[in-house]
Coordinates of C-alpha atoms in Angstrom, one line a residue:
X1 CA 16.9 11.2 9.8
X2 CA 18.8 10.1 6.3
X3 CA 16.9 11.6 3.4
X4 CA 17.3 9.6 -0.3
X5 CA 18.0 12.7 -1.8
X6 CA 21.1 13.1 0.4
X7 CA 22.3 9.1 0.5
X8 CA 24.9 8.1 -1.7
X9 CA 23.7 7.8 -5.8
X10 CA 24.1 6.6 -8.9
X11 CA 22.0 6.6 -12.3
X12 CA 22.8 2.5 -12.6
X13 CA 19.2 2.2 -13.2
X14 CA 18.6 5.3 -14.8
X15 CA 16.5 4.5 -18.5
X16 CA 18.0 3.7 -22.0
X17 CA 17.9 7.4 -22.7
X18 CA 20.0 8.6 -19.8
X19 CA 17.3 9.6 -18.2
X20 CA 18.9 11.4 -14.3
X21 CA 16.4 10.6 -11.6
X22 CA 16.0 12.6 -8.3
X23 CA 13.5 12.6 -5.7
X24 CA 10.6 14.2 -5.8
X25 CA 11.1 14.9 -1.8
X26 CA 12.2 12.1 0.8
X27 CA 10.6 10.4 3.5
X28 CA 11.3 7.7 6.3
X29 CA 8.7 4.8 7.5
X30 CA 8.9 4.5 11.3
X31 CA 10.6 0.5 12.4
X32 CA 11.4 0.3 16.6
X33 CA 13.0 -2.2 17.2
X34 CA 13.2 -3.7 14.2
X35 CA 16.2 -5.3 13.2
X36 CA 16.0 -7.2 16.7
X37 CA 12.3 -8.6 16.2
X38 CA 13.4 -9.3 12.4
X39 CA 17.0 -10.8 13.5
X40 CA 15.1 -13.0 16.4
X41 CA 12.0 -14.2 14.0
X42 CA 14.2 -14.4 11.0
X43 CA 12.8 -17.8 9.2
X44 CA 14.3 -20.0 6.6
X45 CA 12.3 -18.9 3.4
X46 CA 12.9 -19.7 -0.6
X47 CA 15.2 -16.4 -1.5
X48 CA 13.2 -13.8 -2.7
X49 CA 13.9 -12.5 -6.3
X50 CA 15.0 -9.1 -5.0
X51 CA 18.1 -10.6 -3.6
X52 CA 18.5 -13.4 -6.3
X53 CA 19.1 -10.6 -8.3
X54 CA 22.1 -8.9 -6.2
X55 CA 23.6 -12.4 -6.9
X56 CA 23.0 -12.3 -10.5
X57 CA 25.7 -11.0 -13.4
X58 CA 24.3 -7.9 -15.2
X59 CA 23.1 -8.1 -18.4
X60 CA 24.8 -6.2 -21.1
X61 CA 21.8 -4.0 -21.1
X62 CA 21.9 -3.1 -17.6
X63 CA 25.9 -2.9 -17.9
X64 CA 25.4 -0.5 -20.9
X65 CA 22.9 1.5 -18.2
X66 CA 24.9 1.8 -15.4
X67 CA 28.0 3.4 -17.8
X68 CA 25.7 5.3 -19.3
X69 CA 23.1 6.6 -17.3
X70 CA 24.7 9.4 -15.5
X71 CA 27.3 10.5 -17.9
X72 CA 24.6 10.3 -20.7
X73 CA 22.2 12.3 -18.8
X74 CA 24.4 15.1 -18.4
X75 CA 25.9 15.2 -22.0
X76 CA 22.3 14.9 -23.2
X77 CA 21.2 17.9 -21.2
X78 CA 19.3 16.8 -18.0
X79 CA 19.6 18.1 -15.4
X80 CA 20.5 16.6 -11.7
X81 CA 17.4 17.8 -9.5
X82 CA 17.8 17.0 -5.9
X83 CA 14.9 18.5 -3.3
X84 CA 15.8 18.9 0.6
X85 CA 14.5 16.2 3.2
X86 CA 10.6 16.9 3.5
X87 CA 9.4 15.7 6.9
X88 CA 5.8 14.7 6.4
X89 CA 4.0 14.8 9.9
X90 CA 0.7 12.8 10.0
X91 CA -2.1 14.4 11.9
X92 CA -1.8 12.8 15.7
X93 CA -5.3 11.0 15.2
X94 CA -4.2 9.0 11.9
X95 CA -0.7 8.4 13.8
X96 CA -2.3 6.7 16.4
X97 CA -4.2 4.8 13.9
X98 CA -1.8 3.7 12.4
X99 CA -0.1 2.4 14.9
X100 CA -2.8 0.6 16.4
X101 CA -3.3 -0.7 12.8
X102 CA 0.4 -1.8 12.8
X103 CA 0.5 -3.1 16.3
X104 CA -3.3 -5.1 16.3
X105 CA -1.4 -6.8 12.7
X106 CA 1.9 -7.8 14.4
X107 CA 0.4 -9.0 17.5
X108 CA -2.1 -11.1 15.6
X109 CA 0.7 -12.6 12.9
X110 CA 2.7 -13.9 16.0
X111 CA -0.8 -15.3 17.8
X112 CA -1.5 -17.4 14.6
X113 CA 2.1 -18.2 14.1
X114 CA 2.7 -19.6 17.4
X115 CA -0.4 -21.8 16.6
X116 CA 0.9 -23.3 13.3
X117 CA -1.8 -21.3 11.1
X118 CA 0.7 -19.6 8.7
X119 CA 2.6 -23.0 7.4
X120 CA -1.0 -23.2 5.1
X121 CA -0.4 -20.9 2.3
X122 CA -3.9 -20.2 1.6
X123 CA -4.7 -19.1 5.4
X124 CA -0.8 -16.5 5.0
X125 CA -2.3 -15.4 1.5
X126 CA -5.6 -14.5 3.5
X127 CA -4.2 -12.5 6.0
X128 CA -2.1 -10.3 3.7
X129 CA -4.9 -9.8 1.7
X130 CA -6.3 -8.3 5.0
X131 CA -3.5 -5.6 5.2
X132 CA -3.3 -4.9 1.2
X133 CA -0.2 -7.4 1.1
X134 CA 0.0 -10.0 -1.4
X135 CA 3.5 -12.0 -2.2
X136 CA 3.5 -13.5 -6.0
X137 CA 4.5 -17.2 -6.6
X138 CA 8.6 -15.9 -7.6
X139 CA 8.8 -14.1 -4.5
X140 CA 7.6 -10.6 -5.0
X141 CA 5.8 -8.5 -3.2
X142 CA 2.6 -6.4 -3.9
X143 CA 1.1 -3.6 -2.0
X144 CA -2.7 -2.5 -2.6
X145 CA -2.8 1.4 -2.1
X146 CA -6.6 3.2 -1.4
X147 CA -7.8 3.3 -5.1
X148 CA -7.4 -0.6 -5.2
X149 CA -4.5 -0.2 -7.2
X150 CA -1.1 -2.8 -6.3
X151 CA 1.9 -1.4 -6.3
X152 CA 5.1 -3.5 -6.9
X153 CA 7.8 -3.0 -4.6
X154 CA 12.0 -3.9 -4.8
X155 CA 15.1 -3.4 -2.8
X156 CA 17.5 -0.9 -4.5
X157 CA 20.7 -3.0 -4.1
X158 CA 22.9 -0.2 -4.2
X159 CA 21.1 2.1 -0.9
X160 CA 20.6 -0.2 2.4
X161 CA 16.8 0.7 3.8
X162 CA 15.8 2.0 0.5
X163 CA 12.6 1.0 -1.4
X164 CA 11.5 1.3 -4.7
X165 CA 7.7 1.0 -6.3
X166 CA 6.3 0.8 -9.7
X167 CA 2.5 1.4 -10.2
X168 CA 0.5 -0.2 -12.6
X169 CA 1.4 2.5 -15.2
X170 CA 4.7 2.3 -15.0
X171 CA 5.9 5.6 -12.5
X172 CA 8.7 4.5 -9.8
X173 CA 8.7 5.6 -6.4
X174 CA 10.7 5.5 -3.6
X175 CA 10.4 4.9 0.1
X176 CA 13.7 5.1 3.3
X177 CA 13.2 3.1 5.6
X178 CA 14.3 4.3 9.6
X179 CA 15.5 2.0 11.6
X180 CA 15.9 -1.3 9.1
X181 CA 18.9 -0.6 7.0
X182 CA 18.9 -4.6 5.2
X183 CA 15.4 -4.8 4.5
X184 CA 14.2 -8.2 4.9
X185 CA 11.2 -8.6 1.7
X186 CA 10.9 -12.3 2.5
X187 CA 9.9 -11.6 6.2
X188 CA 6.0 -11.5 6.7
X189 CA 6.9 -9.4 10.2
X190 CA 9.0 -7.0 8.3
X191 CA 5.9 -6.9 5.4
X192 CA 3.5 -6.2 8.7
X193 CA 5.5 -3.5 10.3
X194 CA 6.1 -2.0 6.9
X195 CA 3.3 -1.7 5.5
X196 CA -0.3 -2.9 7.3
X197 CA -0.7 0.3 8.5
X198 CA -0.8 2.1 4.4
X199 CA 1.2 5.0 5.1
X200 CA 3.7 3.9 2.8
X201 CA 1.2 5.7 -0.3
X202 CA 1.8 9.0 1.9
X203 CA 5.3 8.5 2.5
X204 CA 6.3 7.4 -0.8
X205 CA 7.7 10.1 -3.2
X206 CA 8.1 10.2 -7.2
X207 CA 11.4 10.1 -8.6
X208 CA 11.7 12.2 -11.7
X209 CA 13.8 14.1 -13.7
X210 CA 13.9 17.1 -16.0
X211 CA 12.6 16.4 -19.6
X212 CA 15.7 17.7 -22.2
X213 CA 13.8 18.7 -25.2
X214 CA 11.7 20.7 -23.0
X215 CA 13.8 22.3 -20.4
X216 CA 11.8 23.1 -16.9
X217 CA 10.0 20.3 -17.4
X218 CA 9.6 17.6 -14.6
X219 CA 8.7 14.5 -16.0
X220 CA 8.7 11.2 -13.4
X221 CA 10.5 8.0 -14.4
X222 CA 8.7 5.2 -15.8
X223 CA 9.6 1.9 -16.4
X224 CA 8.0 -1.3 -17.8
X225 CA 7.5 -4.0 -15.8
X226 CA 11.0 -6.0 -17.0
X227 CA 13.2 -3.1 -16.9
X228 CA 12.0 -2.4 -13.4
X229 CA 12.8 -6.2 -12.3
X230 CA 16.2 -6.6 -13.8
X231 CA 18.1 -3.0 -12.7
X232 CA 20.3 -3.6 -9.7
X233 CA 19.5 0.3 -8.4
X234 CA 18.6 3.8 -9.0
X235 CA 19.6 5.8 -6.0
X236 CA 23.3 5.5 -5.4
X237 CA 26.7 7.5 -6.6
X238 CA 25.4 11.1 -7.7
X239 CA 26.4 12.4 -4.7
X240 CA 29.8 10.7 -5.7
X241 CA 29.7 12.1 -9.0
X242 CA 29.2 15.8 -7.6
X243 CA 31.4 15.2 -5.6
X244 CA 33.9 14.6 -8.4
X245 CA 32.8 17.2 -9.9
X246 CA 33.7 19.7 -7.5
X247 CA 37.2 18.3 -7.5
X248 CA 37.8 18.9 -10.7
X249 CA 36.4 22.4 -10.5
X250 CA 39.2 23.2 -7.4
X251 CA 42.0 21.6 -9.6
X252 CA 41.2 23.7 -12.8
X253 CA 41.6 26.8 -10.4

């Protein structure tokens, strides 16, 4: 299983302040046979703003980001943390409900679609609502974690299968997902077999980095709501970087 803290990185997303990002551990959401069922169900839908925004030109902002944010974060003093791949095991009783969760969801979407009852938008808003789903009028998607809270979640555009989330105060999360490497945010199956079951809030893990005025201390990234929207990704090229790195290191001796 590919951790996020192992993938390919790069601090393109990484804050005005050159702020380096790692992960606070990394995690995988279970998909069989997923890209089959999404590639045979796969729908004509109004593109999603998560890949409108692969399409779109950076800003000078998020061009001033992407040239910054790893070389500034390492002249300004933080430090590259990177944890090893934490395999979180649920308890066998809440993995099998989970999975009934998930499968008693999927099997029900299909029952209603095959009847005709999800062209009405108000019935497909209803039964998201069911599974702590909601999709907002420009295409993004929402997910409800246990304290009532929504959670916004992205595509990183630079790491296929990863996730990112952004709470309502502003922390960033990610999630790998195993088995779907072109997540599919437009697809209500993919939504379903995602995330009806809620263990995304114990999969997901913080991404953070170490504060520079205050050395040793872990701080997580936060970002407003606009900053989070309009980066194209957070998690690709360090390892890239290191590897560079290391390069020059050999070549000097």
């Amino acid at each position: 299983m590919r951790s996020l803290s192992s993938a390919p990185m790069c601090a393109s997303g990484a804050t005005a302040a050159g702020r380096a990002p790692r992960l606070a551990g990394a995690s995988s959401t279970t998909a069989a046979a997923a890209t089959q069922q999404q590639q045979r169900r796969r729908r004509q839908q109004p593109q999603p703003l998560q890949q409108q925004q692969q399409q779109q030109t950076p800003s000078q902002t998020q061009q001033q980001l992407a040239h910054a944010g790893r070389r500034g974060a390492l002249l300004g003093g933080f430090a590259l943390l990177a944890l090893p791949a934490v395999a979180r095991a649920a308890e066998p009783v809440q993995q099998q409900q989970q999975q009934s969760t998930q499968g008693a969801a999927l099997e029900e979407y299909m029952e209603l679609e095959a009847k005709g009852k999800m062209k009405d938008r108000r019935q497909l808003d209803d039964f998201r609502a069911r599974f702590g789903i909601r999709r907002l009028l420009d295409g993004r998607v929402q997910l409800r974690s246990r304290k009532g809270e929504w959670h916004t979640v992205r595509l990183d555009m630079e790491v296929a299968g990863a996730l990112l989330l952004r709470d309502p105060r502003g922390n960033i999360f990610a999630i790998e997902t195993d088995g779907l490497p072109q997540v599919d945010l437009s697809d209500d199956y993919v939504l379903l077999m995602l995330f009806s079951d809620g263990s995304w809030q114990d999969q997901m893990q913080a991404i953070e980095y170490e504060d520079a005025d205050e050395p040793g201390r872990v701080v997580q990234l936060n970002m407003s709501e606009s900053e989070f929207r309009e980066f194209v990704g957070i998690l690709a090229g360090v390892d890239e970087d290191d590897e560079k790195d290391k390069k020059k290191k050999k070549g000097k001796k």
